[in-house]
PDB file of C-alpha atoms and ligand atoms in Angstrom:
ATOM      1  CA  MET I   3       0.000   0.000   0.000  1.00 97.00           C
ATOM      2  CA  ILE I   4       1.296   3.451  -0.955  1.00 98.00           C
ATOM      3  CA  VAL I   5       0.256   6.358   1.241  1.00 98.00           C
ATOM      4  CA  THR I   6       0.920   9.792  -0.194  1.00 98.00           C
ATOM      5  CA  GLY I   7       1.527  13.125   1.431  1.00 98.00           C
ATOM      6  CA  SER I   8      -0.273  16.071  -0.163  1.00 98.00           C
ATOM      7  CA  THR I   9       2.968  17.210  -1.820  1.00 97.00           C
ATOM      8  CA  SER I  10       3.696  13.952  -3.667  1.00 98.00           C
ATOM      9  CA  GLN I  11       0.373  12.800  -5.115  1.00 98.00           C
ATOM     10  CA  SER I  12       1.505  12.551  -8.730  1.00 98.00           C
ATOM     11  CA  LEU I  13       4.733  10.746  -7.854  1.00 98.00           C
ATOM     12  CA  ALA I  14       2.862   8.358  -5.524  1.00 98.00           C
ATOM     13  CA  ALA I  15       0.503   7.466  -8.380  1.00 98.00           C
ATOM     14  CA  SER I  16       3.479   6.851 -10.695  1.00 98.00           C
ATOM     15  CA  LEU I  17       5.111   4.700  -8.025  1.00 98.00           C
ATOM     16  CA  ALA I  18       1.912   2.687  -7.573  1.00 98.00           C
ATOM     17  CA  ALA I  19       1.821   2.061 -11.325  1.00 98.00           C
ATOM     18  CA  GLU I  20       5.510   1.151 -11.335  1.00 98.00           C
ATOM     19  CA  THR I  21       5.313  -1.283  -8.411  1.00 98.00           C
ATOM     20  CA  GLY I  22       1.742  -2.592  -8.674  1.00 97.00           C
ATOM     21  CA  GLU I  23       1.135  -1.489  -5.050  1.00 97.00           C
ATOM     22  CA  ARG I  24      -2.315  -0.246  -4.086  1.00 96.00           C
ATOM     23  CA  LEU I  25      -2.702   3.538  -3.723  1.00 97.00           C
ATOM     24  CA  ALA I  26      -4.426   4.206  -0.389  1.00 97.00           C
ATOM     25  CA  SER I  27      -7.095   6.846  -0.045  1.00 97.00           C
ATOM     26  CA  VAL I  28      -5.894   9.856   1.963  1.00 98.00           C
ATOM     27  CA  SER I  29      -7.727  13.089   2.700  1.00 98.00           C
ATOM     28  CA  PHE I  30      -6.175  16.394   3.709  1.00 98.00           C
ATOM     29  CA  ASP I  31      -8.144  19.057   5.515  1.00 98.00           C
ATOM     30  CA  ARG I  32      -7.834  21.579   8.336  1.00 97.00           C
ATOM     31  CA  PHE I  33      -9.504  21.901  11.708  1.00 98.00           C
ATOM     32  CA  PRO I  34     -11.275  25.215  12.374  1.00 98.00           C
ATOM     33  CA  ASP I  35      -8.222  26.500  14.275  1.00 98.00           C
ATOM     34  CA  GLY I  36      -6.017  25.908  11.234  1.00 97.00           C
ATOM     35  CA  GLU I  37      -4.282  22.734  12.443  1.00 98.00           C
ATOM     36  CA  GLN I  38      -3.919  20.024   9.836  1.00 97.00           C
ATOM     37  CA  GLN I  39      -6.225  17.042   9.635  1.00 98.00           C
ATOM     38  CA  VAL I  40      -5.283  13.943   7.650  1.00 98.00           C
ATOM     39  CA  GLN I  41      -7.112  10.655   7.325  1.00 98.00           C
ATOM     40  CA  VAL I  42      -5.961   7.429   5.696  1.00 98.00           C
ATOM     41  CA  GLY I  43      -8.812   5.230   4.492  1.00 95.00           C
ATOM     42  CA  ASP I  44      -9.154   1.437   4.251  1.00 86.00           C
ATOM     43  CA  VAL I  45      -5.894   0.447   5.946  1.00 90.00           C
ATOM     44  CA  ASP I  46      -5.698  -3.329   5.947  1.00 86.00           C
ATOM     45  CA  ASP I  47      -2.139  -3.962   4.792  1.00 88.00           C
ATOM     46  CA  ASP I  48       0.824  -5.056   6.913  1.00 94.00           C
ATOM     47  CA  HIS I  49       3.293  -2.859   5.044  1.00 97.00           C
ATOM     48  CA  ALA I  50       2.893   0.751   3.999  1.00 98.00           C
ATOM     49  CA  ILE I  51       5.120   2.946   1.866  1.00 98.00           C
ATOM     50  CA  VAL I  52       4.658   6.619   2.747  1.00 98.00           C
ATOM     51  CA  VAL I  53       5.723   8.990  -0.036  1.00 98.00           C
ATOM     52  CA  ALA I  54       5.999  12.592   1.086  1.00 98.00           C
ATOM     53  CA  SER I  55       8.328  15.376   0.049  1.00 98.00           C
ATOM     54  CA  THR I  56       8.888  17.595   3.062  1.00 98.00           C
ATOM     55  CA  VAL I  57       9.006  20.839   1.126  1.00 98.00           C
ATOM     56  CA  SER I  58       7.544  22.931   3.960  1.00 97.00           C
ATOM     57  CA  ASP I  59       7.080  22.895   7.717  1.00 97.00           C
ATOM     58  CA  ARG I  60       3.469  21.980   7.023  1.00 97.00           C
ATOM     59  CA  SER I  61       4.457  18.907   5.029  1.00 98.00           C
ATOM     60  CA  HIS I  62       6.839  17.801   7.794  1.00 98.00           C
ATOM     61  CA  ILE I  63       3.955  17.812  10.260  1.00 98.00           C
ATOM     62  CA  GLU I  64       1.699  16.056   7.762  1.00 98.00           C
ATOM     63  CA  LEU I  65       4.265  13.263   7.345  1.00 98.00           C
ATOM     64  CA  LEU I  66       4.409  12.679  11.103  1.00 98.00           C
ATOM     65  CA  GLN I  67       0.602  12.571  11.150  1.00 98.00           C
ATOM     66  CA  LEU I  68       0.490  10.013   8.316  1.00 98.00           C
ATOM     67  CA  GLN I  69       3.035   7.808  10.054  1.00 98.00           C
ATOM     68  CA  ASP I  70       1.057   8.004  13.287  1.00 98.00           C
ATOM     69  CA  ALA I  71      -2.205   7.169  11.498  1.00 98.00           C
ATOM     70  CA  LEU I  72      -0.552   4.011  10.161  1.00 98.00           C
ATOM     71  CA  ALA I  73       0.712   3.037  13.625  1.00 97.00           C
ATOM     72  CA  GLU I  74      -2.785   3.658  14.990  1.00 96.00           C
ATOM     73  CA  ALA I  75      -4.248   1.384  12.302  1.00 96.00           C
ATOM     74  CA  GLY I  76      -1.824  -1.391  13.278  1.00 96.00           C
ATOM     75  CA  VAL I  77       0.426  -1.387  10.209  1.00 97.00           C
ATOM     76  CA  ASP I  78       3.445  -3.566  11.058  1.00 96.00           C
ATOM     77  CA  GLU I  79       6.071  -2.120   8.770  1.00 98.00           C
ATOM     78  CA  VAL I  80       6.433   1.384   7.362  1.00 98.00           C
ATOM     79  CA  THR I  81       8.896   2.533   4.698  1.00 98.00           C
ATOM     80  CA  THR I  82       9.134   6.305   4.353  1.00 98.00           C
ATOM     81  CA  VAL I  83      10.175   7.741   1.002  1.00 98.00           C
ATOM     82  CA  LEU I  84      11.313  11.358   1.107  1.00 98.00           C
ATOM     83  CA  PRO I  85      11.584  12.281  -2.579  1.00 98.00           C
ATOM     84  CA  TYR I  86      12.792  15.683  -1.362  1.00 98.00           C
ATOM     85  CA  MET I  87      13.996  15.940   2.217  1.00 98.00           C
ATOM     86  CA  GLY I  88      13.489  19.393   3.674  1.00 97.00           C
ATOM     87  CA  TYR I  89      16.190  20.909   5.888  1.00 97.00           C
ATOM     88  CA  ALA I  90      18.747  18.530   4.323  1.00 96.00           C
ATOM     89  CA  ARG I  91      20.995  21.495   3.491  1.00 93.00           C
ATOM     90  CA  GLN I  92      21.394  22.275   7.203  1.00 95.00           C
ATOM     91  CA  GLU I  93      23.484  19.162   7.751  1.00 95.00           C
ATOM     92  CA  ARG I  94      25.782  20.974  10.180  1.00 96.00           C
ATOM     93  CA  ALA I  95      25.675  23.972  12.476  1.00 96.00           C
ATOM     94  CA  PHE I  96      27.130  26.736  10.303  1.00 94.00           C
ATOM     95  CA  GLU I  97      27.290  29.270  13.162  1.00 96.00           C
ATOM     96  CA  PRO I  98      27.606  28.764  16.924  1.00 97.00           C
ATOM     97  CA  GLY I  99      24.198  28.278  18.466  1.00 97.00           C
ATOM     98  CA  GLU I 100      22.576  26.887  15.315  1.00 97.00           C
ATOM     99  CA  PRO I 101      20.951  23.436  15.217  1.00 97.00           C
ATOM    100  CA  VAL I 102      21.777  20.578  12.868  1.00 97.00           C
ATOM    101  CA  SER I 103      18.277  20.883  11.460  1.00 97.00           C
ATOM    102  CA  ALA I 104      18.572  17.850   9.161  1.00 98.00           C
ATOM    103  CA  ARG I 105      19.328  15.716  12.236  1.00 98.00           C
ATOM    104  CA  ALA I 106      16.349  17.141  14.127  1.00 98.00           C
ATOM    105  CA  MET I 107      14.017  16.293  11.228  1.00 98.00           C
ATOM    106  CA  ALA I 108      15.570  12.845  10.736  1.00 98.00           C
ATOM    107  CA  ARG I 109      15.109  11.950  14.385  1.00 98.00           C
ATOM    108  CA  ALA I 110      11.447  12.945  14.324  1.00 98.00           C
ATOM    109  CA  ILE I 111      10.777  11.039  11.080  1.00 98.00           C
ATOM    110  CA  SER I 112      12.567   7.946  12.454  1.00 98.00           C
ATOM    111  CA  THR I 113      10.015   7.556  15.233  1.00 98.00           C
ATOM    112  CA  GLY I 114       7.312   6.486  12.759  1.00 98.00           C
ATOM    113  CA  THR I 115       9.146   4.319  10.260  1.00 98.00           C
ATOM    114  CA  ASP I 116      11.306   1.225   9.865  1.00 98.00           C
ATOM    115  CA  ARG I 117      13.264   2.443   6.860  1.00 98.00           C
ATOM    116  CA  VAL I 118      13.879   5.655   4.904  1.00 98.00           C
ATOM    117  CA  LEU I 119      14.727   6.314   1.263  1.00 98.00           C
ATOM    118  CA  THR I 120      15.562   9.795   0.024  1.00 98.00           C
ATOM    119  CA  VAL I 121      16.421  10.987  -3.477  1.00 98.00           C
ATOM    120  CA  ASN I 122      19.713  12.813  -4.096  1.00 98.00           C
ATOM    121  CA  PRO I 123      19.997  14.731  -0.832  1.00 96.00           C
ATOM    122  CA  HIS I 124      22.356  17.717  -0.956  1.00 91.00           C
ATOM    123  CA  GLU I 125      24.777  15.771   1.286  1.00 92.00           C
ATOM    124  CA  ASP I 126      24.617  11.978   1.725  1.00 94.00           C
ATOM    125  CA  VAL I 127      25.601  12.414   5.389  1.00 95.00           C
ATOM    126  CA  VAL I 128      21.944  13.146   6.225  1.00 97.00           C
ATOM    127  CA  CYS I 129      21.258   9.412   6.054  1.00 98.00           C
ATOM    128  CA  GLU I 130      23.415   8.952   9.156  1.00 98.00           C
ATOM    129  CA  PHE I 131      21.039  11.149  11.156  1.00 98.00           C
ATOM    130  CA  PHE I 132      18.150   8.681  11.023  1.00 98.00           C
ATOM    131  CA  ASP I 133      17.720   6.162  13.833  1.00 98.00           C
ATOM    132  CA  VAL I 134      16.534   3.558  11.279  1.00 98.00           C
ATOM    133  CA  PRO I 135      18.237   2.291   8.089  1.00 98.00           C
ATOM    134  CA  ALA I 136      18.293   5.112   5.530  1.00 98.00           C
ATOM    135  CA  GLU I 137      19.548   5.079   1.947  1.00 98.00           C
ATOM    136  CA  THR I 138      19.843   7.526  -0.919  1.00 98.00           C
ATOM    137  CA  VAL I 139      18.339   6.933  -4.361  1.00 98.00           C
ATOM    138  CA  ASP I 140      20.342   8.375  -7.261  1.00 98.00           C
ATOM    139  CA  ALA I 141      17.945   9.628  -9.939  1.00 97.00           C
ATOM    140  CA  ALA I 142      20.471  11.791 -11.823  1.00 98.00           C
ATOM    141  CA  GLY I 143      20.691   9.465 -14.830  1.00 97.00           C
ATOM    142  CA  LEU I 144      16.982   9.980 -15.495  1.00 98.00           C
ATOM    143  CA  LEU I 145      17.627  13.677 -16.208  1.00 98.00           C
ATOM    144  CA  ALA I 146      18.997  12.733 -19.652  1.00 98.00           C
ATOM    145  CA  GLU I 147      15.559  11.435 -20.733  1.00 97.00           C
ATOM    146  CA  PRO I 148      13.907  14.663 -21.950  1.00 97.00           C
ATOM    147  CA  LEU I 149      17.008  15.991 -23.730  1.00 97.00           C
ATOM    148  CA  GLY I 150      16.596  15.642 -27.455  1.00 93.00           C
ATOM    149  CA  THR I 151      19.387  15.695 -29.993  1.00 96.00           C
ATOM    150  CA  LEU I 152      22.039  18.127 -28.770  1.00 97.00           C
ATOM    151  CA  ASP I 153      24.801  19.620 -30.883  1.00 92.00           C
ATOM    152  CA  ASP I 154      28.272  19.021 -29.371  1.00 94.00           C
ATOM    153  CA  PRO I 155      26.851  18.873 -25.823  1.00 97.00           C
ATOM    154  CA  LEU I 156      28.662  20.066 -22.718  1.00 98.00           C
ATOM    155  CA  PHE I 157      27.244  18.954 -19.357  1.00 98.00           C
ATOM    156  CA  LEU I 158      28.160  21.655 -16.903  1.00 97.00           C
ATOM    157  CA  ALA I 159      27.916  21.828 -13.119  1.00 97.00           C
ATOM    158  CA  PRO I 160      27.476  25.402 -11.838  1.00 96.00           C
ATOM    159  CA  ASP I 161      29.726  24.541  -8.887  1.00 95.00           C
ATOM    160  CA  ALA I 162      32.159  21.817  -7.858  1.00 94.00           C
ATOM    161  CA  GLY I 163      29.537  20.126  -5.666  1.00 93.00           C
ATOM    162  CA  ALA I 164      27.468  19.129  -8.696  1.00 96.00           C
ATOM    163  CA  ILE I 165      30.283  17.624 -10.816  1.00 96.00           C
ATOM    164  CA  SER I 166      29.276  14.011 -10.202  1.00 97.00           C
ATOM    165  CA  LEU I 167      25.663  14.806 -11.126  1.00 98.00           C
ATOM    166  CA  ALA I 168      26.812  16.360 -14.424  1.00 98.00           C
ATOM    167  CA  GLU I 169      28.975  13.294 -15.119  1.00 98.00           C
ATOM    168  CA  THR I 170      26.069  10.953 -14.426  1.00 98.00           C
ATOM    169  CA  VAL I 171      23.750  12.867 -16.784  1.00 98.00           C
ATOM    170  CA  CYS I 172      26.460  12.934 -19.469  1.00 98.00           C
ATOM    171  CA  ASP I 173      26.991   9.162 -19.133  1.00 98.00           C
ATOM    172  CA  ALA I 174      23.247   8.553 -19.352  1.00 98.00           C
ATOM    173  CA  TYR I 175      22.977  10.808 -22.429  1.00 98.00           C
ATOM    174  CA  GLY I 176      25.717   8.791 -24.070  1.00 97.00           C
ATOM    175  CA  GLU I 177      27.937  11.516 -25.500  1.00 97.00           C
ATOM    176  CA  GLY I 178      29.424  14.906 -24.613  1.00 97.00           C
ATOM    177  CA  ASP I 179      31.934  16.512 -22.282  1.00 96.00           C
ATOM    178  CA  THR I 180      31.662  17.587 -18.660  1.00 97.00           C
ATOM    179  CA  ASP I 181      32.996  20.644 -16.884  1.00 96.00           C
ATOM    180  CA  HIS I 182      32.197  22.900 -13.945  1.00 96.00           C
ATOM    181  CA  PHE I 183      32.156  26.545 -12.920  1.00 95.00           C
ATOM    182  CA  GLU I 184      33.411  27.915  -9.623  1.00 91.00           C
ATOM    183  CA  LYS I 185      30.618  29.539  -7.627  1.00 89.00           C
ATOM    184  CA  THR I 186      30.908  32.083  -4.844  1.00 92.00           C
ATOM    185  CA  ARG I 187      27.800  32.703  -2.779  1.00 90.00           C
ATOM    186  CA  HIS I 188      27.566  36.237  -1.403  1.00 92.00           C
ATOM    187  CA  SER I 189      24.118  35.908   0.168  1.00 88.00           C
ATOM    188  CA  GLY I 190      20.962  33.816  -0.112  1.00 83.00           C
ATOM    189  CA  THR I 191      20.107  35.522  -3.393  1.00 83.00           C
ATOM    190  CA  GLU I 192      23.493  36.668  -4.700  1.00 89.00           C
ATOM    191  CA  VAL I 193      26.095  34.450  -6.319  1.00 88.00           C
ATOM    192  CA  SER I 194      28.848  34.951  -8.840  1.00 89.00           C
ATOM    193  CA  VAL I 195      30.151  32.228 -11.140  1.00 89.00           C
ATOM    194  CA  GLU I 196      33.644  31.947 -12.543  1.00 88.00           C
ATOM    195  CA  PRO I 197      33.621  30.172 -15.926  1.00 84.00           C
ATOM    196  CA  SER I 198      36.232  27.587 -16.888  1.00 87.00           C
ATOM    197  CA  ASP I 199      38.446  27.844 -19.986  1.00 87.00           C
ATOM    198  CA  THR I 200      36.367  25.329 -21.946  1.00 90.00           C
ATOM    199  CA  SER I 201      34.966  26.892 -25.119  1.00 93.00           C
ATOM    200  CA  VAL I 202      31.169  26.873 -25.293  1.00 96.00           C
ATOM    201  CA  ASP I 203      30.949  28.759 -28.593  1.00 96.00           C
ATOM    202  CA  GLY I 204      28.284  27.140 -30.773  1.00 96.00           C
ATOM    203  CA  ARG I 205      27.711  24.311 -28.291  1.00 97.00           C
ATOM    204  CA  CYS I 206      24.580  23.090 -26.538  1.00 98.00           C
ATOM    205  CA  VAL I 207      25.196  23.374 -22.792  1.00 98.00           C
ATOM    206  CA  VAL I 208      23.228  21.398 -20.215  1.00 98.00           C
ATOM    207  CA  LEU I 209      23.515  22.875 -16.723  1.00 98.00           C
ATOM    208  CA  VAL I 210      23.058  20.219 -14.022  1.00 98.00           C
ATOM    209  CA  ASP I 211      22.478  20.847 -10.314  1.00 98.00           C
ATOM    210  CA  ASP I 212      20.780  19.052  -7.447  1.00 97.00           C
ATOM    211  CA  ILE I 213      18.331  21.857  -6.697  1.00 97.00           C
ATOM    212  CA  ILE I 214      17.143  25.171  -8.093  1.00 97.00           C
ATOM    213  CA  THR I 215      15.861  27.350  -5.281  1.00 96.00           C
ATOM    214  CA  THR I 216      15.825  31.074  -6.094  1.00 96.00           C
ATOM    215  CA  GLY I 217      17.256  30.429  -9.576  1.00 97.00           C
ATOM    216  CA  THR I 218      20.184  32.754  -8.911  1.00 97.00           C
ATOM    217  CA  THR I 219      22.884  30.142  -9.541  1.00 97.00           C
ATOM    218  CA  MET I 220      21.332  28.996 -12.794  1.00 97.00           C
ATOM    219  CA  SER I 221      20.416  32.455 -14.141  1.00 97.00           C
ATOM    220  CA  GLU I 222      23.977  33.733 -13.529  1.00 96.00           C
ATOM    221  CA  SER I 223      25.375  30.642 -15.269  1.00 97.00           C
ATOM    222  CA  ILE I 224      22.988  30.947 -18.233  1.00 97.00           C
ATOM    223  CA  ALA I 225      23.942  34.610 -18.707  1.00 96.00           C
ATOM    224  CA  VAL I 226      27.672  33.784 -18.735  1.00 96.00           C
ATOM    225  CA  LEU I 227      27.157  30.929 -21.201  1.00 97.00           C
ATOM    226  CA  ASN I 228      25.044  33.019 -23.563  1.00 96.00           C
ATOM    227  CA  GLU I 229      27.648  35.830 -23.457  1.00 95.00           C
ATOM    228  CA  ARG I 230      30.263  33.249 -24.452  1.00 96.00           C
ATOM    229  CA  GLY I 231      28.318  32.098 -27.495  1.00 96.00           C
ATOM    230  CA  ALA I 232      26.561  28.909 -26.383  1.00 97.00           C
ATOM    231  CA  SER I 233      23.991  27.944 -29.042  1.00 97.00           C
ATOM    232  CA  ALA I 234      21.434  26.809 -26.443  1.00 98.00           C
ATOM    233  CA  VAL I 235      21.452  26.439 -22.665  1.00 98.00           C
ATOM    234  CA  TYR I 236      19.284  23.791 -21.015  1.00 98.00           C
ATOM    235  CA  VAL I 237      18.789  23.544 -17.267  1.00 98.00           C
ATOM    236  CA  THR I 238      18.260  20.241 -15.462  1.00 98.00           C
ATOM    237  CA  CYS I 239      17.956  19.534 -11.773  1.00 98.00           C
ATOM    238  CA  ILE I 240      16.735  16.832  -9.429  1.00 98.00           C
ATOM    239  CA  HIS I 241      14.679  19.090  -7.154  1.00 98.00           C
ATOM    240  CA  PRO I 242      12.877  22.000  -8.921  1.00 98.00           C
ATOM    241  CA  MET I 243      12.091  24.035  -5.815  1.00 98.00           C
ATOM    242  CA  LEU I 244      11.816  27.255  -7.881  1.00 98.00           C
ATOM    243  CA  VAL I 245      10.699  29.725  -5.223  1.00 97.00           C
ATOM    244  CA  ARG I 246       9.561  33.305  -5.820  1.00 96.00           C
ATOM    245  CA  ASN I 247      10.454  34.490  -9.340  1.00 97.00           C
ATOM    246  CA  ALA I 248      12.996  31.721 -10.056  1.00 97.00           C
ATOM    247  CA  HIS I 249      11.314  30.531 -13.236  1.00 97.00           C
ATOM    248  CA  LEU I 250      11.112  34.095 -14.561  1.00 98.00           C
ATOM    249  CA  LYS I 251      14.820  34.673 -13.791  1.00 97.00           C
ATOM    250  CA  LEU I 252      15.774  31.639 -15.858  1.00 98.00           C
ATOM    251  CA  ALA I 253      13.483  32.670 -18.703  1.00 97.00           C
ATOM    252  CA  ARG I 254      14.878  36.224 -18.731  1.00 97.00           C
ATOM    253  CA  ALA I 255      18.430  34.839 -18.735  1.00 97.00           C
ATOM    254  CA  GLY I 256      17.584  32.989 -21.963  1.00 97.00           C
ATOM    255  CA  VAL I 257      17.172  29.355 -20.957  1.00 98.00           C
ATOM    256  CA  GLU I 258      16.112  27.008 -23.769  1.00 97.00           C
ATOM    257  CA  ALA I 259      14.214  24.616 -21.480  1.00 98.00           C
ATOM    258  CA  ILE I 260      14.071  23.592 -17.819  1.00 98.00           C
ATOM    259  CA  TYR I 261      13.740  19.941 -16.826  1.00 98.00           C
ATOM    260  CA  GLY I 262      13.334  18.760 -13.233  1.00 98.00           C
ATOM    261  CA  THR I 263      12.005  15.643 -11.579  1.00 98.00           C
ATOM    262  CA  ASP I 264       8.811  15.048  -9.633  1.00 98.00           C
ATOM    263  CA  THR I 265      10.541  14.977  -6.234  1.00 98.00           C
ATOM    264  CA  ILE I 266       8.972  18.445  -6.111  1.00 98.00           C
ATOM    265  CA  GLU I 267       5.863  18.592  -8.261  1.00 97.00           C
ATOM    266  CA  GLN I 268       6.135  21.595 -10.553  1.00 97.00           C
ATOM    267  CA  PRO I 269       5.209  22.414 -14.171  1.00 97.00           C
ATOM    268  CA  VAL I 270       8.845  21.628 -15.124  1.00 98.00           C
ATOM    269  CA  SER I 271       8.778  18.152 -13.511  1.00 98.00           C
ATOM    270  CA  ALA I 272       9.220  16.320 -16.802  1.00 97.00           C
ATOM    271  CA  VAL I 273      11.030  13.342 -15.286  1.00 97.00           C
ATOM    272  CA  SER I 274       9.569  10.876 -12.796  1.00 98.00           C
ATOM    273  CA  VAL I 275      11.850   9.367 -10.178  1.00 98.00           C
ATOM    274  CA  ALA I 276       9.322   6.526  -9.677  1.00 98.00           C
ATOM    275  CA  PRO I 277      11.441   3.924 -11.529  1.00 98.00           C
ATOM    276  CA  ALA I 278      14.516   4.748  -9.404  1.00 98.00           C
ATOM    277  CA  ILE I 279      12.508   4.559  -6.169  1.00 98.00           C
ATOM    278  CA  ALA I 280      10.830   1.322  -7.260  1.00 98.00           C
ATOM    279  CA  ASP I 281      14.256  -0.240  -7.866  1.00 98.00           C
ATOM    280  CA  ALA I 282      15.390   0.756  -4.370  1.00 98.00           C
ATOM    281  CA  LEU I 283      12.288  -0.463  -2.522  1.00 97.00           C
TER     282      LEU I 283
HETATM  283  C1  R5P D 328      23.943  24.607  -3.535  1.00 65.45           C
HETATM  284  O1  R5P D 328      25.096  24.225  -3.425  1.00 65.45           O
HETATM  285  C2  R5P D 328      22.960  23.874  -4.378  1.00 65.45           C
HETATM  286  O2  R5P D 328      23.564  22.812  -5.038  1.00 65.45           O
HETATM  287  C3  R5P D 328      22.313  24.790  -5.397  1.00 65.45           C
HETATM  288  O3  R5P D 328      23.308  25.255  -6.298  1.00 65.45           O
HETATM  289  C4  R5P D 328      21.657  25.972  -4.748  1.00 65.45           C
HETATM  290  O4  R5P D 328      20.852  25.575  -3.691  1.00 65.45           O
HETATM  291  C5  R5P D 328      20.822  26.724  -5.758  1.00 65.45           C
HETATM  292  O5  R5P D 328      20.230  27.804  -5.112  1.00 65.45           O
HETATM  293  P1  R5P D 328      19.712  29.045  -5.932  1.00 65.45           P
HETATM  294  O6  R5P D 328      18.775  28.539  -6.995  1.00 65.45           O
HETATM  295  O7  R5P D 328      18.984  29.880  -4.890  1.00 65.45           O
HETATM  296  O8  R5P D 328      20.883  29.752  -6.481  1.00 65.45           O
END
């Protein structure tokens, strides 16, 4: 039985189709005081797979409620799939007095599950924070799927941290080179990118990152690539968070197309991670 959070309904349906598991009925509502109300219908299975991207504080609470509803209904074994794990980028205390927020979330989630799977977290170390077995699912290879025929492609990471993702997408595409920029972050919404010496003149460039949040990293990179004569710049990412005017920033920078996965369900979620999750289950 697959039990979806409100944030992952499309992915849960794809996963049900992929695995042949039944999709449980779940309703989402609010009490008059604004607190969340969830209800899982017809629970008569021993094993449940909860699929819930924790994209907001609200969805974190909802996940804990779903897990508790399953415990209440007597489900023996729960696997929790976090297609996108919120707070995963706070995997250490960056300043004195700060929490390791990823650990705090992992501990809470562990109380209602026997196992956790999460897709391409920003740092794999987050898996160590769970009190139950936790594994990562690598969906990067799937990002090559929507790319059509590309002329002399270059798969480019906007910073060193995304090099292995760019290599995986390049391998899955089957041809092309890989490279990376150096990124300096000045604030939450200001970055500068230092291009490499690789010529992009007349080439199709595919930017690859784990997440697009404000779109600053990608829009700066697109602008640099277009200035240097790239024939087309595509953007791919695992988690298309795309907050505020991120999509507009990419469009104004001249992106050819944006492709993300359904770990975060957005209009650009052209790729489903369901096959990768199904393999890992
Ligand atoms: C950071 O290292 C991540 O991999 C992304 O590059 C970053 O989160 C993107 O953020 P933004 O879209 O706000 O530039």
